[in-house]
Amino acid sequence: MKAMLVTGLGLGPRGMKYESIPEPIVGKGEIVVGVRAAGVNFADSLMLNGRYQTKQPLPFSPGLEVAGVVTAVGEGVFDHAVGDRVLAIPSYGGYAGKVAVPAARAVKIPDAMDYVTAAGFPVAYGTSHLGLWHRARLKAGEKLLVLGAAGGVGLTAVELGVLMGAEVIAVAKGKAKLDVAAVQGAHHLIDAEAPDLKDAIMAATGGAGVDVIYDPVGGALFEAGMKAAAFEARALIIGFASGEVPQIAANRLLVKNVDVVGFWWGAYADKAPATMAQSFRTLIGWWEEGRLRPHVSDTRPLALAAEALELVLERRSTGKVVITVDETEST
């Protein structure tokens, strides 16, 4: 089969190689998915540099979310069959024609859901829903600040926040990205380069401050969001796309009784799979009801996966970027 291989760390997206490699062998409790599409995430770049939460042995293919067809079923698997259409979340290996995945990490997709939509669904929607619902305890009527609101996870946080009944303040860089957040229902739009971001956020809330901060960016945006936190606010730490990990002043947490909540969505696949499955059931149900509108801004074929990842790293995309895989690349 074909795959995009990382053969050395620190080489960047262009260091990946399009190669022919052996197909995976299905193990006990696993399925093999013939990949038709793979979602692209900022975390993929961390893998390329050896900076992700888990380390992969070289050579490897990045890729944390795929959609495709089950081609093999391992011993002890009873809830999947060859031919099932699924979305799945491998630990890595999604930039390839096939990938072996624990069966518990795969979910059947509706017949009406195409593979590109499905491949861009798990990480972005899963992160935002599990984070807002389970970790941040977002309630209807609360004020939700979404930083990086036009990115892969940020845009789903806007959409889900609106669906869950929150008043959503979207922060993104430039009118074009803010327009995308507006389409997904954001109630207030703030340019990330506003002269005084904290004042702009406070003005949008009528001076009340925000109840939940959704932050996949870090750096100066997080600092501004924390300054605009309301009493008993919750700050949800998703990631650090800016490259700057903020240092949090404990006295600020004390004065406003603020919770800072760490959230790594991928850990739930192993630590609390039932909670992740419940989240997926809710999300797929909402999609079937027409209440979610996934936004995929760009696709690239597998051989051009480096271009796809660069779109994400250089913030030239909105919503999701997805790699498409031809059926011939699986054999």
Coordinates of C-alpha atoms in Angstrom, one line a residue:
M1 CA 0.0 0.0 0.0
K2 CA 1.0 3.7 -0.2
A3 CA 1.8 5.8 2.8
M4 CA 3.4 9.1 3.8
L5 CA 6.3 8.2 5.9
V6 CA 8.3 10.2 8.5
T7 CA 11.8 8.8 8.4
G8 CA 13.5 11.4 10.7
L9 CA 12.3 13.9 13.3
G10 CA 12.4 17.7 12.8
L11 CA 12.3 17.6 9.0
G12 CA 8.9 19.3 8.7
P13 CA 6.0 18.3 6.4
R14 CA 8.2 18.3 3.3
G15 CA 10.4 15.7 5.0
M16 CA 7.6 13.1 4.6
K17 CA 8.1 10.6 1.8
Y18 CA 5.4 9.0 -0.4
E19 CA 6.4 5.3 -0.2
S20 CA 5.1 1.7 -0.8
I21 CA 5.0 -0.2 2.5
P22 CA 3.6 -3.6 3.7
E23 CA -0.1 -3.6 4.6
P24 CA -0.9 -3.8 8.4
I25 CA -1.7 -7.2 9.9
V26 CA -4.9 -7.2 12.0
G27 CA -4.3 -8.1 15.7
K28 CA -6.6 -9.3 18.4
G29 CA -9.3 -6.8 19.2
E30 CA -8.4 -4.8 16.1
I31 CA -9.9 -3.9 12.7
V32 CA -8.0 -2.8 9.6
V33 CA -9.6 0.2 7.8
G34 CA -9.1 0.8 4.1
V35 CA -8.6 4.6 4.4
R36 CA -10.6 6.8 2.0
A37 CA -9.9 10.1 3.8
A38 CA -7.8 11.3 6.7
G39 CA -8.2 14.4 8.8
V40 CA -5.2 16.8 9.2
N41 CA -4.5 18.2 12.6
F42 CA -2.0 20.5 14.3
A43 CA -1.0 17.5 16.4
D44 CA 0.3 15.8 13.3
S45 CA 3.1 18.4 13.1
L46 CA 4.0 17.7 16.7
M47 CA 4.5 14.1 15.8
L48 CA 6.8 15.1 13.0
N49 CA 9.0 16.9 15.6
G50 CA 8.8 14.3 18.3
R51 CA 6.8 16.7 20.5
Y52 CA 3.5 14.9 20.7
Q53 CA 2.2 13.4 24.0
T54 CA 3.1 9.9 22.7
K55 CA 6.2 9.0 20.7
Q56 CA 6.1 6.8 17.6
P57 CA 9.0 4.5 16.4
L58 CA 10.5 5.6 13.1
P59 CA 9.5 5.3 10.4
F60 CA 5.8 6.0 10.9
S61 CA 2.9 7.8 9.2
P62 CA 1.1 10.6 11.1
G63 CA -2.6 10.9 11.1
L64 CA -5.1 10.7 14.1
E65 CA -8.4 10.4 12.3
V66 CA -9.6 8.4 9.3
A67 CA -12.7 7.3 7.5
G68 CA -13.0 4.3 5.2
V69 CA -14.1 0.7 4.9
V70 CA -13.3 -2.2 7.2
T71 CA -11.1 -4.7 5.3
A72 CA -10.2 -7.1 8.1
V73 CA -11.5 -8.0 11.6
G74 CA -9.4 -9.5 14.4
E75 CA -10.1 -12.1 17.0
G76 CA -12.6 -11.0 19.6
V77 CA -14.2 -8.3 17.5
F78 CA -18.0 -8.6 17.2
D79 CA -19.3 -5.1 16.6
H80 CA -17.6 -4.6 13.2
A81 CA -17.6 -6.6 10.0
V82 CA -15.7 -6.5 6.7
G83 CA -17.4 -3.9 4.5
D84 CA -18.6 -1.6 7.3
R85 CA -18.2 2.1 6.7
V86 CA -16.5 3.7 9.7
L87 CA -14.6 6.6 11.2
A88 CA -11.7 5.7 13.4
I89 CA -9.1 7.3 15.6
P90 CA -5.7 5.5 15.4
S91 CA -2.9 6.5 17.7
Y92 CA -1.0 7.4 14.4
G93 CA -0.8 6.0 10.9
G94 CA -3.7 7.7 9.2
Y95 CA -1.8 9.1 6.3
A96 CA -1.8 5.7 4.5
G97 CA -3.9 3.3 2.4
K98 CA -4.7 1.2 5.4
V99 CA -4.4 1.4 9.2
A100 CA -5.0 -1.1 12.0
V101 CA -7.1 0.4 14.8
P102 CA -8.5 -1.0 18.1
A103 CA -12.1 -1.8 17.4
A104 CA -13.2 0.3 20.3
R105 CA -11.7 3.3 18.5
A106 CA -14.0 3.0 15.5
V107 CA -17.6 4.0 15.0
K108 CA -20.0 3.1 12.1
I109 CA -21.0 6.2 10.0
P110 CA -24.4 6.8 8.5
D111 CA -24.8 5.9 4.8
A112 CA -25.4 9.6 4.0
M113 CA -22.1 10.7 5.5
D114 CA -19.3 10.9 2.9
Y115 CA -15.8 9.9 3.8
V116 CA -14.3 13.5 3.6
T117 CA -16.9 14.7 6.1
A118 CA -16.4 11.7 8.3
A119 CA -12.6 12.0 8.3
G120 CA -12.8 15.6 9.5
F121 CA -15.3 14.8 12.2
P122 CA -13.7 12.9 15.1
V123 CA -11.0 15.2 16.4
A124 CA -12.6 18.6 15.8
Y125 CA -16.1 17.8 16.9
G126 CA -15.0 15.2 19.4
T127 CA -12.6 17.7 21.1
S128 CA -15.1 20.5 21.2
H129 CA -18.1 18.5 22.4
L130 CA -16.3 16.4 25.1
G131 CA -14.4 19.5 26.2
L132 CA -17.5 21.8 26.4
W133 CA -20.0 19.2 27.7
H134 CA -17.9 17.0 29.9
R135 CA -14.9 19.1 31.1
A136 CA -16.1 22.7 31.0
R137 CA -19.7 21.9 32.0
L138 CA -21.0 24.6 29.6
K139 CA -24.6 25.5 30.3
A140 CA -27.3 27.2 28.2
G141 CA -27.2 31.0 28.7
E142 CA -23.5 31.2 29.6
K143 CA -21.0 33.3 27.7
L144 CA -18.4 31.2 25.7
L145 CA -15.2 32.8 24.4
V146 CA -13.7 30.8 21.5
L147 CA -10.1 31.7 20.6
G148 CA -8.8 30.6 17.2
A149 CA -12.5 30.5 16.2
A150 CA -12.0 29.7 12.5
G151 CA -9.6 26.8 13.0
G152 CA -10.3 23.1 12.9
V153 CA -11.4 22.8 16.5
G154 CA -12.3 26.4 17.1
L155 CA -15.0 26.5 14.4
T156 CA -16.7 23.4 15.9
A157 CA -16.6 25.0 19.3
V158 CA -18.5 28.0 17.9
E159 CA -21.1 25.8 16.3
L160 CA -21.5 23.5 19.3
G161 CA -21.6 26.4 21.7
V162 CA -24.5 27.9 19.8
L163 CA -26.2 24.5 19.6
M164 CA -25.8 24.1 23.4
G165 CA -27.4 27.4 24.0
A166 CA -24.4 29.6 24.9
E167 CA -23.7 33.2 23.8
V168 CA -20.6 32.8 21.7
I169 CA -17.8 35.4 21.3
A170 CA -15.5 34.3 18.5
V171 CA -12.0 35.6 18.2
A172 CA -10.1 35.1 14.9
K173 CA -7.6 36.9 12.8
G174 CA -9.1 39.0 10.0
K175 CA -12.5 39.6 8.4
A176 CA -12.5 36.5 6.2
K177 CA -12.0 34.1 9.2
L178 CA -14.5 36.0 11.3
D179 CA -17.0 35.7 8.5
V180 CA -16.6 31.9 8.6
A181 CA -17.3 32.0 12.4
A182 CA -20.4 34.1 11.7
V183 CA -21.8 31.5 9.3
Q184 CA -21.6 29.0 12.2
G185 CA -23.6 31.2 14.4
A186 CA -21.2 33.3 16.5
H187 CA -23.0 36.1 18.3
H188 CA -20.0 38.4 18.6
L189 CA -17.0 38.7 16.3
I190 CA -13.7 40.1 17.5
D191 CA -10.5 40.4 15.5
A192 CA -7.6 38.8 17.3
E193 CA -5.4 41.8 16.5
A194 CA -7.8 44.3 18.2
P195 CA -5.8 47.0 20.0
D196 CA -7.1 45.9 23.4
L197 CA -8.5 42.4 23.1
K198 CA -9.5 42.2 26.8
D199 CA -11.6 45.4 26.5
A200 CA -13.2 44.2 23.3
I201 CA -14.2 40.9 25.0
M202 CA -15.6 42.7 28.0
A203 CA -17.6 45.0 25.8
A204 CA -19.1 42.1 23.9
T205 CA -20.3 40.6 27.2
G206 CA -21.7 43.9 28.4
G207 CA -19.0 44.1 31.1
A208 CA -20.0 40.7 32.7
G209 CA -17.0 38.7 31.4
V210 CA -17.0 35.2 30.0
D211 CA -18.0 32.0 31.7
V212 CA -16.0 29.6 29.6
I213 CA -12.8 30.2 27.7
Y214 CA -12.1 27.7 24.9
D215 CA -8.4 28.0 24.0
P216 CA -6.5 26.0 21.4
V217 CA -4.1 28.9 20.8
G218 CA -2.3 29.9 24.0
G219 CA 0.0 32.9 24.2
A220 CA -1.4 36.5 24.2
L221 CA -4.9 35.4 23.3
F222 CA -5.1 33.2 26.4
E223 CA -3.8 36.1 28.6
A224 CA -6.5 38.4 27.2
G225 CA -9.2 35.8 27.8
M226 CA -8.2 35.2 31.4
K227 CA -8.3 39.0 32.1
A228 CA -11.9 38.9 30.8
A229 CA -13.0 35.9 32.9
A230 CA -16.1 36.2 35.0
F231 CA -16.6 35.0 38.5
E232 CA -16.3 31.1 38.6
A233 CA -15.3 31.0 34.9
R234 CA -13.7 27.8 33.5
A235 CA -10.7 28.1 31.1
L236 CA -10.5 25.0 28.9
I237 CA -6.9 24.3 27.7
I238 CA -7.0 22.6 24.3
G239 CA -3.6 23.3 22.9
F240 CA -0.9 25.9 22.0
A241 CA -1.1 26.6 18.2
S242 CA 0.7 29.9 18.8
G243 CA 3.7 28.0 20.0
E244 CA 3.5 29.9 23.3
V245 CA 2.6 28.0 26.5
P246 CA 1.1 30.6 28.8
Q247 CA 2.1 30.9 32.5
I248 CA -1.0 31.3 34.7
A249 CA -1.0 33.7 37.6
A250 CA -2.4 31.7 40.6
N251 CA -3.6 34.9 42.3
R252 CA -5.9 35.7 39.4
L253 CA -7.5 32.3 39.8
L254 CA -8.0 32.9 43.5
V255 CA -9.6 36.3 43.2
K256 CA -12.2 35.3 40.6
N257 CA -12.6 31.6 41.7
V258 CA -11.5 30.5 38.2
D259 CA -11.0 26.9 37.2
V260 CA -8.3 26.1 34.7
V261 CA -9.2 22.7 33.1
G262 CA -6.7 20.7 31.1
F263 CA -8.1 18.6 28.3
W264 CA -6.5 16.1 26.0
W265 CA -9.3 14.5 24.0
G266 CA -7.2 11.5 22.8
A267 CA -6.7 10.2 26.3
Y268 CA -10.4 9.3 26.6
A269 CA -10.1 6.6 23.9
D270 CA -8.1 4.5 26.4
K271 CA -9.0 6.0 29.8
A272 CA -12.7 6.5 29.4
P273 CA -13.9 5.0 26.1
A274 CA -17.6 4.9 27.2
T275 CA -17.5 8.7 27.7
M276 CA -16.0 9.2 24.3
A277 CA -18.6 6.8 22.7
Q278 CA -21.4 8.7 24.4
S279 CA -20.1 12.0 22.9
F280 CA -19.8 10.4 19.4
R281 CA -23.4 9.1 19.6
T282 CA -24.6 12.6 20.5
L283 CA -22.6 14.2 17.7
I284 CA -23.6 11.7 14.9
G285 CA -27.2 12.0 16.1
W286 CA -27.0 15.8 15.7
W287 CA -25.5 15.4 12.2
E288 CA -28.2 13.1 11.1
E289 CA -30.8 15.6 12.4
G290 CA -29.1 18.3 10.2
R291 CA -28.0 20.3 13.3
L292 CA -24.3 20.2 12.4
R293 CA -22.7 21.7 9.3
P294 CA -19.1 20.4 9.0
H295 CA -16.8 22.8 7.2
V296 CA -14.0 21.4 5.2
S297 CA -12.1 24.2 3.4
D298 CA -9.4 22.2 1.6
T299 CA -8.6 18.6 0.4
R300 CA -5.4 17.2 -0.9
P301 CA -4.5 13.7 -2.3
L302 CA -2.3 11.5 -0.1
A303 CA 0.8 12.2 -2.2
L304 CA 0.4 15.9 -1.4
A305 CA -0.1 15.5 2.3
A306 CA 2.7 17.9 3.0
E307 CA 0.7 20.7 1.4
A308 CA -2.3 19.8 3.5
L309 CA -0.4 20.0 6.7
E310 CA 1.3 23.2 5.7
L311 CA -2.2 24.8 5.2
V312 CA -3.0 24.0 8.8
L313 CA 0.4 25.1 10.2
E314 CA 0.4 28.4 8.3
R315 CA -3.2 29.1 9.3
R316 CA -4.3 29.4 5.7
S317 CA -7.3 27.1 6.2
T318 CA -10.6 27.5 7.9
G319 CA -12.4 24.5 9.5
K320 CA -10.9 21.2 8.5
V321 CA -8.3 20.1 5.9
V322 CA -8.7 16.5 4.7
I323 CA -6.4 14.2 2.8
T324 CA -8.1 11.9 0.3
V325 CA -6.9 8.4 -0.4
D326 CA -7.6 6.6 -3.7
E327 CA -8.8 2.9 -3.3
T328 CA -5.7 1.9 -5.4
E329 CA -3.4 3.3 -2.7
S330 CA -4.8 0.6 -0.3
T331 CA -3.4 -2.3 -2.3

